[in-house]
Tab-separated table of C-alpha atoms in Angstrom:
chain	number	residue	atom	x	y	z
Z	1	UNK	CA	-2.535	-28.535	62.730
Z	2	UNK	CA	-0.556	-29.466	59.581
Z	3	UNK	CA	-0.053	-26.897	56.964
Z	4	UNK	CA	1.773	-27.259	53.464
Z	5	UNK	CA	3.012	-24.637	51.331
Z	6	UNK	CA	0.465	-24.911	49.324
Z	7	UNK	CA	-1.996	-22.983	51.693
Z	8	UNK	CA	-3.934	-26.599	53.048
Z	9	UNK	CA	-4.295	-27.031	56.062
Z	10	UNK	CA	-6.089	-30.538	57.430
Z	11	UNK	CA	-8.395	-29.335	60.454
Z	12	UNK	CA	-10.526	-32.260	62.210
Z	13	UNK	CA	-13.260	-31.011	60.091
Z	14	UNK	CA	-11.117	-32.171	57.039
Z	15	UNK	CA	-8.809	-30.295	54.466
Z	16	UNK	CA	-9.072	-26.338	54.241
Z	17	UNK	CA	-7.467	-23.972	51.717
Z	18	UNK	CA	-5.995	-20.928	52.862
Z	19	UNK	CA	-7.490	-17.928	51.394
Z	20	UNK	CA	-4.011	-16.212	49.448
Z	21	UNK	CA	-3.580	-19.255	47.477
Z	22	UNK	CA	-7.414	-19.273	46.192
Z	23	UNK	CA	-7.027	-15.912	44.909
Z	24	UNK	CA	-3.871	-16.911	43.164
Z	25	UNK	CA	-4.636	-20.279	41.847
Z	26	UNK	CA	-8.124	-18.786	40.442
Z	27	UNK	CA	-6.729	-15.610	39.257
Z	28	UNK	CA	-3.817	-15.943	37.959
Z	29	UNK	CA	-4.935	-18.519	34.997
Z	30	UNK	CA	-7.819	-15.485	34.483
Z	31	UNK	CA	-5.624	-12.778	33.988
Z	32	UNK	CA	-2.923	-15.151	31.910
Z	33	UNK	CA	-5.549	-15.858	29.884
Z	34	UNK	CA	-6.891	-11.909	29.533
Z	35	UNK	CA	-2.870	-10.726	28.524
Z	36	UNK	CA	-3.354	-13.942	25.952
Z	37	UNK	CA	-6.294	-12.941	24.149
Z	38	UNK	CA	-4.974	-9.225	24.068
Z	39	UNK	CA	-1.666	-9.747	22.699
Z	40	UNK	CA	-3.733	-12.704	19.758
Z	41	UNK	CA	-5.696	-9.546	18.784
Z	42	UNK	CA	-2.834	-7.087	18.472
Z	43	UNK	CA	-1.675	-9.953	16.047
Z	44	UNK	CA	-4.384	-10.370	13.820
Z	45	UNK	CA	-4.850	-6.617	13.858
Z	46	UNK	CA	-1.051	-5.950	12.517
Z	47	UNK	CA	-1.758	-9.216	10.111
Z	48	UNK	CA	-4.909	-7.792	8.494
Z	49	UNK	CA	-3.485	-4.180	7.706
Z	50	UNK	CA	-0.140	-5.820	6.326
Z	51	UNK	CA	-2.475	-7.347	3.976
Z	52	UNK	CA	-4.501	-4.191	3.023
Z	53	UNK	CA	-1.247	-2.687	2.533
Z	54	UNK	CA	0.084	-5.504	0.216
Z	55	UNK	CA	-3.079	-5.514	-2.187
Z	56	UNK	CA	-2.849	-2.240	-2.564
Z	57	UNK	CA	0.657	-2.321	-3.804
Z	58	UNK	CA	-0.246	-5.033	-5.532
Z	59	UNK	CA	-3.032	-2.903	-7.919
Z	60	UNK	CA	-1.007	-0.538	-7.753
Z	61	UNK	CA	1.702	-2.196	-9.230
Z	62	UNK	CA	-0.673	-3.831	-11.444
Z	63	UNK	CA	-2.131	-0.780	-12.836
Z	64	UNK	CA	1.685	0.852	-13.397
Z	65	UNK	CA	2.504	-2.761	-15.580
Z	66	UNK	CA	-0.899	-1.969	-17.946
Z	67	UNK	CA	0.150	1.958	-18.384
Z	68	UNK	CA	3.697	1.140	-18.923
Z	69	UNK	CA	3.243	-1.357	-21.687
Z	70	UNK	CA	0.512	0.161	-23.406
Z	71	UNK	CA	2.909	3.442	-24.118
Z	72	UNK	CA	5.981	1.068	-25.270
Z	73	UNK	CA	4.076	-1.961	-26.399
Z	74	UNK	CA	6.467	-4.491	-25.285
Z	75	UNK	CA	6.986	-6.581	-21.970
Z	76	UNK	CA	10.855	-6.623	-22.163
Z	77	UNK	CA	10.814	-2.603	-22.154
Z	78	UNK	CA	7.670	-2.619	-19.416
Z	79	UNK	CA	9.551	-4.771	-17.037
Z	80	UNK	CA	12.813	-2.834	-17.452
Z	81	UNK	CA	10.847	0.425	-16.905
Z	82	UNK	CA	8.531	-0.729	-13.803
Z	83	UNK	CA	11.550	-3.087	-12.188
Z	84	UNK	CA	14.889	-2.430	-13.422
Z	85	UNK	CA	16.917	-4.846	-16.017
Z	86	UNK	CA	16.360	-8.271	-15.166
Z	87	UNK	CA	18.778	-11.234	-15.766
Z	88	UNK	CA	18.676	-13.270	-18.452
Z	89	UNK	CA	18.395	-16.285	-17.149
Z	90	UNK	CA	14.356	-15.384	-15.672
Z	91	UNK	CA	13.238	-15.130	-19.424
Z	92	UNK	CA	11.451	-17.872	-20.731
Z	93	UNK	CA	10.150	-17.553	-23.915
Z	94	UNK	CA	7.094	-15.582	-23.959
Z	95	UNK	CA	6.956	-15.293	-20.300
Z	96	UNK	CA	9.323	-14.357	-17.182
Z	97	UNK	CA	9.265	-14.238	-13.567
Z	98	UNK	CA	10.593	-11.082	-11.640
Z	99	UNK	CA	13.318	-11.698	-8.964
Z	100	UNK	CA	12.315	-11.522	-5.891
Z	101	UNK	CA	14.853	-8.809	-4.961
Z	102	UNK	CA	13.180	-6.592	-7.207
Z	103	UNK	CA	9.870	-7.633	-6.197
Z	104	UNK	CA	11.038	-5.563	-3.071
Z	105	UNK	CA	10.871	-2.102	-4.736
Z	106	UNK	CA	6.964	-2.580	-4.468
Z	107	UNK	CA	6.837	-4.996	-1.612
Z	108	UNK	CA	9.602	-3.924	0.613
Z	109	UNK	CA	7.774	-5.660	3.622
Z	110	UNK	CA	7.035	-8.929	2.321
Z	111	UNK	CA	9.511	-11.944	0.347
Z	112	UNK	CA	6.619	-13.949	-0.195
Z	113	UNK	CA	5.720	-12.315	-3.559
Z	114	UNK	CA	6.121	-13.602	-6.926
Z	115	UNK	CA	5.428	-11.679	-9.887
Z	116	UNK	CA	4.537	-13.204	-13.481
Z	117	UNK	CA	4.286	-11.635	-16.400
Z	118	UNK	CA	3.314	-13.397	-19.995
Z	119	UNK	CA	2.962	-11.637	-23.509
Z	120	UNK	CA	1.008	-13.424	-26.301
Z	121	UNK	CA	0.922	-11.821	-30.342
Z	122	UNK	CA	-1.903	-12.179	-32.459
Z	123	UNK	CA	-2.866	-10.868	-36.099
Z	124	UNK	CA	-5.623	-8.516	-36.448
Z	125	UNK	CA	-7.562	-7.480	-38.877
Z	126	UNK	CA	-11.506	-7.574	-40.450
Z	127	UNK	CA	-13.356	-9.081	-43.156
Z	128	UNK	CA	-10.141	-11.782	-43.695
Z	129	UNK	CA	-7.511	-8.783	-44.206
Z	130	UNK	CA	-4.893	-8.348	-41.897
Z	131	UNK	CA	-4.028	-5.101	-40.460
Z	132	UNK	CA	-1.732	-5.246	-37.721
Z	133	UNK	CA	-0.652	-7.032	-34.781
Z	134	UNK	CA	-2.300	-7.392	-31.281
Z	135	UNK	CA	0.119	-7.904	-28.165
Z	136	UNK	CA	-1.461	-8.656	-25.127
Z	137	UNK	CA	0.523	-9.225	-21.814
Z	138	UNK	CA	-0.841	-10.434	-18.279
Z	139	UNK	CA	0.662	-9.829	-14.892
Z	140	UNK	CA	0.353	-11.955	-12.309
Z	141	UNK	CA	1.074	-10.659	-8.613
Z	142	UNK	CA	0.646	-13.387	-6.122
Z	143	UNK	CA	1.275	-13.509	-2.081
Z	144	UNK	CA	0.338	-15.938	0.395
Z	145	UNK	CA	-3.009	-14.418	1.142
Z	146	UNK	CA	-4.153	-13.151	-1.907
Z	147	UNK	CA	-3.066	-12.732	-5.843
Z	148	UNK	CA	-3.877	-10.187	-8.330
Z	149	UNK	CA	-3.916	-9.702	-11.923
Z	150	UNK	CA	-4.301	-7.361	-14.742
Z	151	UNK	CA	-4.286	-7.688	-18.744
Z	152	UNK	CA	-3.285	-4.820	-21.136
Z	153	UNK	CA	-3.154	-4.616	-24.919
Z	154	UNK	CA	-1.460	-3.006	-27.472
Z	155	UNK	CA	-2.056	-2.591	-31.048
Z	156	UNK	CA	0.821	-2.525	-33.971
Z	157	UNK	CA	-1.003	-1.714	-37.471
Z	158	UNK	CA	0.643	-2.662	-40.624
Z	159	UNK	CA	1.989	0.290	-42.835
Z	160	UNK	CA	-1.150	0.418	-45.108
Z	161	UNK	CA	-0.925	-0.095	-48.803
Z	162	UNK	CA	-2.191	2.161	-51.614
Z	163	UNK	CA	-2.474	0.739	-55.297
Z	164	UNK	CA	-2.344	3.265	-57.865
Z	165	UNK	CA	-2.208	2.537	-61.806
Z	166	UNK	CA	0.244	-0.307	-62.483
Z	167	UNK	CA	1.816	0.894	-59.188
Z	168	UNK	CA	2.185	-0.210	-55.662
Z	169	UNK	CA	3.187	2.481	-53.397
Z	170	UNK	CA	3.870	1.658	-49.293
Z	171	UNK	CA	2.722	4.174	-47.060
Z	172	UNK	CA	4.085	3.922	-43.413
Z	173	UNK	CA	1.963	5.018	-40.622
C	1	UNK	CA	-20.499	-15.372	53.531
C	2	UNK	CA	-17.381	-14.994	54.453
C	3	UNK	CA	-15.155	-12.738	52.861
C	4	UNK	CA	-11.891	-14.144	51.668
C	5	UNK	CA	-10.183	-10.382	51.623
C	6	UNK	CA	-10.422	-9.726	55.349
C	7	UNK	CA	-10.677	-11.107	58.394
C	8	UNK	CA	-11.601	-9.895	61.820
C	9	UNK	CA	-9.381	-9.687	64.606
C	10	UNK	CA	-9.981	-10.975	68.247
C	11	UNK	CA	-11.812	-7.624	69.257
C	12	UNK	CA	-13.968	-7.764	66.445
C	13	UNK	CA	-12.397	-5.168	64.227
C	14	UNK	CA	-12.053	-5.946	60.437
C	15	UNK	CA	-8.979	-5.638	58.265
C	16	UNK	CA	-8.057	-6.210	55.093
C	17	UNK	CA	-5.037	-9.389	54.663
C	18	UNK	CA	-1.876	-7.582	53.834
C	19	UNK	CA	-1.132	-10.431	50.979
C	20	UNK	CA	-4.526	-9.775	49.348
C	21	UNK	CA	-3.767	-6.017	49.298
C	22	UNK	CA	-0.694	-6.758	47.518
C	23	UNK	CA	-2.082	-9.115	45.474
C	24	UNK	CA	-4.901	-6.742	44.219
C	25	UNK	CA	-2.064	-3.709	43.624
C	26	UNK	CA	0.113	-6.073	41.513
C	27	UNK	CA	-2.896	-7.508	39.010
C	28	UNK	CA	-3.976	-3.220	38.959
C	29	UNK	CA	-0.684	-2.669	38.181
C	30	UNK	CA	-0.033	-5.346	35.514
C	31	UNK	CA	-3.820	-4.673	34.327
C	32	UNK	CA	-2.860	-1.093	33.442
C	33	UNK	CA	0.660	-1.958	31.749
C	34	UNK	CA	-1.259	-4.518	29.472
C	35	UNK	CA	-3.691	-1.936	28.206
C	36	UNK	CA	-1.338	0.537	28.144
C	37	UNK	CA	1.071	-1.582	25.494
C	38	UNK	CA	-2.114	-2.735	23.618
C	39	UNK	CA	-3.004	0.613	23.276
C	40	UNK	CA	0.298	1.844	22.105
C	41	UNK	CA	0.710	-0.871	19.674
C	42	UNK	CA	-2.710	-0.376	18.376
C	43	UNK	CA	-2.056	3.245	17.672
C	44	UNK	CA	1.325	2.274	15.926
C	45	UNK	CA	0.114	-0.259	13.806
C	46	UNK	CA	-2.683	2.298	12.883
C	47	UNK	CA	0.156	4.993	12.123
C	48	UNK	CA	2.066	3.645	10.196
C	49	UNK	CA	-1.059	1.561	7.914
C	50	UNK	CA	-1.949	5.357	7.269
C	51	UNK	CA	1.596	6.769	6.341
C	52	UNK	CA	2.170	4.092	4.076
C	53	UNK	CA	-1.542	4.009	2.539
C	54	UNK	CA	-0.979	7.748	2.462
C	55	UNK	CA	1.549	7.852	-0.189
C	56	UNK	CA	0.528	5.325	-2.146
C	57	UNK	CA	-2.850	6.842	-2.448
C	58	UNK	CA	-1.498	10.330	-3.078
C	59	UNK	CA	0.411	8.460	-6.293
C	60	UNK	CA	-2.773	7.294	-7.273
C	61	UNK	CA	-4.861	10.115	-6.737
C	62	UNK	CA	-2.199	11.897	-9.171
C	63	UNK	CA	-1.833	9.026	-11.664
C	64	UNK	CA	-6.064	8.771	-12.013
C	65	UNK	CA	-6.597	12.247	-12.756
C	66	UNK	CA	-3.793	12.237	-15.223
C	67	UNK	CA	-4.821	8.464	-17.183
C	68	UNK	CA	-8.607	10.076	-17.458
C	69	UNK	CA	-7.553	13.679	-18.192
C	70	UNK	CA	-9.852	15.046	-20.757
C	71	UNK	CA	-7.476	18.038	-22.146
C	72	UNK	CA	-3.977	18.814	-21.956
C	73	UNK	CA	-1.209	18.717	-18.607
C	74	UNK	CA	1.113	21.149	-17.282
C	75	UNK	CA	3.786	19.835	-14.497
C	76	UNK	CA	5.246	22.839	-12.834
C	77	UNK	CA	8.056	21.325	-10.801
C	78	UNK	CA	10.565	22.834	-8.374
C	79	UNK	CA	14.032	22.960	-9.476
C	80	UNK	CA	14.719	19.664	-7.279
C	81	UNK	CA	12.526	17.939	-9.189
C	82	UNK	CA	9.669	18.010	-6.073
C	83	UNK	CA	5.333	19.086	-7.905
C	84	UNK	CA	4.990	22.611	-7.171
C	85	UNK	CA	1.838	22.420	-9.183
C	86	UNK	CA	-0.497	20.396	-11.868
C	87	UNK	CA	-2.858	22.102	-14.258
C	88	UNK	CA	-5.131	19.690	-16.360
C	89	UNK	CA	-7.378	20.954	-18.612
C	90	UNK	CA	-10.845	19.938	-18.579
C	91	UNK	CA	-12.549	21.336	-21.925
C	92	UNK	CA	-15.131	22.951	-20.816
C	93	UNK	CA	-13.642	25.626	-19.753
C	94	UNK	CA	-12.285	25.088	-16.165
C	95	UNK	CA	-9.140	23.348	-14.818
C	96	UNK	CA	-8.486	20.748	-12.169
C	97	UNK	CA	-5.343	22.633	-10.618
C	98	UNK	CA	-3.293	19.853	-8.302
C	99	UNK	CA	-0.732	21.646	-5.985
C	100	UNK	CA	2.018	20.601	-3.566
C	101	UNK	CA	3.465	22.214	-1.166
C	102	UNK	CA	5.197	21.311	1.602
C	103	UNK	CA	4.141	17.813	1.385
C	104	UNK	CA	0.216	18.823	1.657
C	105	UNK	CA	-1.366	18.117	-2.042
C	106	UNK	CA	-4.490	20.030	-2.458
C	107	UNK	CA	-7.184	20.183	-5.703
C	108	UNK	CA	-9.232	23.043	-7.096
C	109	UNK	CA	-11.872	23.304	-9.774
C	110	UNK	CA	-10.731	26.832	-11.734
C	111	UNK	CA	-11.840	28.631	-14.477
C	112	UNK	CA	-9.612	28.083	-17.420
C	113	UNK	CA	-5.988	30.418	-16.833
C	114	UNK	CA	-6.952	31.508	-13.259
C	115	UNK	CA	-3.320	32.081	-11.113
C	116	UNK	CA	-4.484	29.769	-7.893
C	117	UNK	CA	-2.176	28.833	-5.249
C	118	UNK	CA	-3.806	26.040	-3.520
C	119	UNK	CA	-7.403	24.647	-2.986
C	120	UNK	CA	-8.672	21.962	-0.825
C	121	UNK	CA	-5.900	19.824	1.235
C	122	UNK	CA	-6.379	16.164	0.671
C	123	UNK	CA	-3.068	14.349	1.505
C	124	UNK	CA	-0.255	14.856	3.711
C	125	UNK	CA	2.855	13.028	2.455
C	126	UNK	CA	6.756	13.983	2.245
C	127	UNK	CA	6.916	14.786	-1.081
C	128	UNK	CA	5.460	13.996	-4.681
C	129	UNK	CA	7.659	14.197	-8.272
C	130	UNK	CA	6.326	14.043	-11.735
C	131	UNK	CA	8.778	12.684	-14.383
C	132	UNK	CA	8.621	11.272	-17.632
C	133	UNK	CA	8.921	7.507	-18.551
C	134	UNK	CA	12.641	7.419	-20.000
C	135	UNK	CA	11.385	3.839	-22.071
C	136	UNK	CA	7.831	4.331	-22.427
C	137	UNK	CA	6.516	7.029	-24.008
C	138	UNK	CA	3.739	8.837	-22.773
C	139	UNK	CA	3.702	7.748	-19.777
C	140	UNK	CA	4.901	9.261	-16.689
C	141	UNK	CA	6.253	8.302	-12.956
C	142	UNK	CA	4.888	9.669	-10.042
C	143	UNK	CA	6.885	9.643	-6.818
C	144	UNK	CA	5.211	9.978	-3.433
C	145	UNK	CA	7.351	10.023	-0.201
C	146	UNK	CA	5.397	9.581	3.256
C	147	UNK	CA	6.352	10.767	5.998
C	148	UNK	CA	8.816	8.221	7.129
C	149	UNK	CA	10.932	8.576	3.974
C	150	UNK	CA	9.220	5.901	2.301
C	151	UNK	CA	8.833	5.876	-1.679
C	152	UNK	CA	5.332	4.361	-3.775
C	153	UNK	CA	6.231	4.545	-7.594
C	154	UNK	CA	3.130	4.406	-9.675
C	155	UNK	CA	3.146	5.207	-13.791
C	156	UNK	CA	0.060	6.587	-15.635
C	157	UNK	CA	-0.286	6.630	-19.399
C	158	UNK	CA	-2.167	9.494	-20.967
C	159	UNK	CA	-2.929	10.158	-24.773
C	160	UNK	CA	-2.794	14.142	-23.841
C	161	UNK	CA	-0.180	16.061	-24.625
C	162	UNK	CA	2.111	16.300	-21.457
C	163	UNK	CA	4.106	19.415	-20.676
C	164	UNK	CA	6.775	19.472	-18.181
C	165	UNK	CA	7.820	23.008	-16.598
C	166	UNK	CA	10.744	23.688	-14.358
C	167	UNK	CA	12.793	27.134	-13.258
C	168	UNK	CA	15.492	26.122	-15.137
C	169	UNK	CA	14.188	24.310	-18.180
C	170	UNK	CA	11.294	23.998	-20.356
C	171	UNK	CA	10.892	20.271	-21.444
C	172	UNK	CA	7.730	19.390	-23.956
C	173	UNK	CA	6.938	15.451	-24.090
């Protein structure tokens, strides 16, 4: 009687497998397969609270941008304030991107963030008169899985006017 | 049926293979060591989600009830700069009193100009500071430390007046 090392043996009555190797060759994939889907949901697990804990920075951050600028009223200052100084060569115009070093003061977990931040001026005013100046600035926090963004506004008035008799007088406010 | 796990020797006794005994101690053994280390990682990932939620949302809880204060803040802080205490007025007679200490920040609803010393615990972080914005004005920065050592920065801007109390120095904004 013949037998391989793979647990056959060929009897007259044809090939038979040895007992052992069944249990291995039918268990083994089974339990691979059990550490497999373990381990795949220890990953998603740790994937989904990294990104819980990145959009919660992320409002957080956010919210900080809209306090910040509406108590100094300009994005320059803001972005100073909330990041640090940030190199002239980032600013473009009306609108600048934060380095993604300093992104890392909010995100220390992640370099996939980009942070943008735009401010816009408008005149204000009612019934055709002018009275001031509206800045408004957006941020702009996006990651790979998700993005978030915020608006805040600030108001400059004029210094109003008063006209007395053959007089103009400036008042500042 | 015949049982693959033992056999029967020539006297008719049964017995279990020696290779299927082993094989069933390894896969109990492995089986335990998998569930152990999912078990462990779930309970990390879990940890430290909460101790860096923790601060952040101690930051927040701090900044909201200062951006929607209806009356005016005192900061009492320690002479290293650490919240011993935060009393905002409400206007109708009672104070939200915030305290710190020893990294457990608690809140009470007093009558206006009660001495209180803590109320209910809500968060359990390293530390928490108060300070004002240096560029904005008002608008302050609130430091929260977890456990681990690990810093959320969050500003809040308030249109009350803000006072800021130390041992050493008394500093109105």
């Amino acid at each position: 009687m013949k037998r391989s090392i793979f647990g056959t043996r060929r009897t007259a009555s044809g090939v038979t497998v040895d007992s052992f190797f069944t249990e291995l060759a039918l268990a083994m994939p089974v339990f691979a397969l059990c550490c497999c889907a373990v381990l795949q949901t220890l990953a998603v697990s740790r994937g989904r609270a990294r990104t819980e804990e990145t959009k919660a920075a992320a409002i957080a951050c956010a919210q900080s941008w809209c306090d910040i600028y509406r108590g100094c009223g300009s994005a320059e200052k803001a972005a100073e304030e909330l990041f640090g100084e940030l190199p002239a060569e980032c600013m473009d115009g009306s609108s600048f991107a934060v380095p993604a070093d300093m992104c890392r003061k909010y995100f220390p977990d992640r370099s996939d963030i980009t942070i943008k931040i735009t401010e816009k001026t408008e005149d204000s005013g009612r019934n055709g008169i002018v009275c001031g100046q509206l800045y408004t600035s957006d941020i702009q926090i996006l990651w790979q899985d998700g993005e978030i963004s915020a608006s805040s506004v600030c108001y400059n008035p004029f210094p109003a006017v008063v006209h007395t008799e053959n007089a103009v007088t400036e008042e500042g406010r | 049926m015949k049982n693959v796990l033992s056999g029967s020797s020539g006297n008719g006794e049964k017995y279990i293979r020696l290779g299927s005994l082993l094989l069933m101690l390894i896969f109990t053994v492995c089986s335990f060591a998998v569930m152990w280390t999912a078990v462990s990682s779930f309970k990390r990932i879990s940890s430290a989600y909460d101790s860096a939620s923790e601060g952040l949302a101690a930051a927040q809880f701090a900044a909201n009830h200062i951006r929607r204060a209806a009356g005016d803040i005192t900061v009492y802080s320690a002479p290293d700069g650490s919240l011993e205490k935060m009393v905002i007025s409400r206007g109708d007679g009672y104070d939200n009193v915030i305290c710190a200490s020893s990294g457990v920040i608690s809140e009470a609803l007093v009558p206006e100009g009660t001495e209180t010393s803590r109320g209910q615990a809500i968060f359990d972080v390293g530390s928490v500071g108060i300070y004002p914005s240096e560029k904005a004005p008002r608008t302050v920065r609130i430091e929260a430390a977890d456990a681990e050592g690990k810093v959320c920065t969050v500003y809040a801007y308030t249109e009350k007046r803000i006072t800021f109390v130390n041992t050493e120095a008394e500093t109105e904004k």
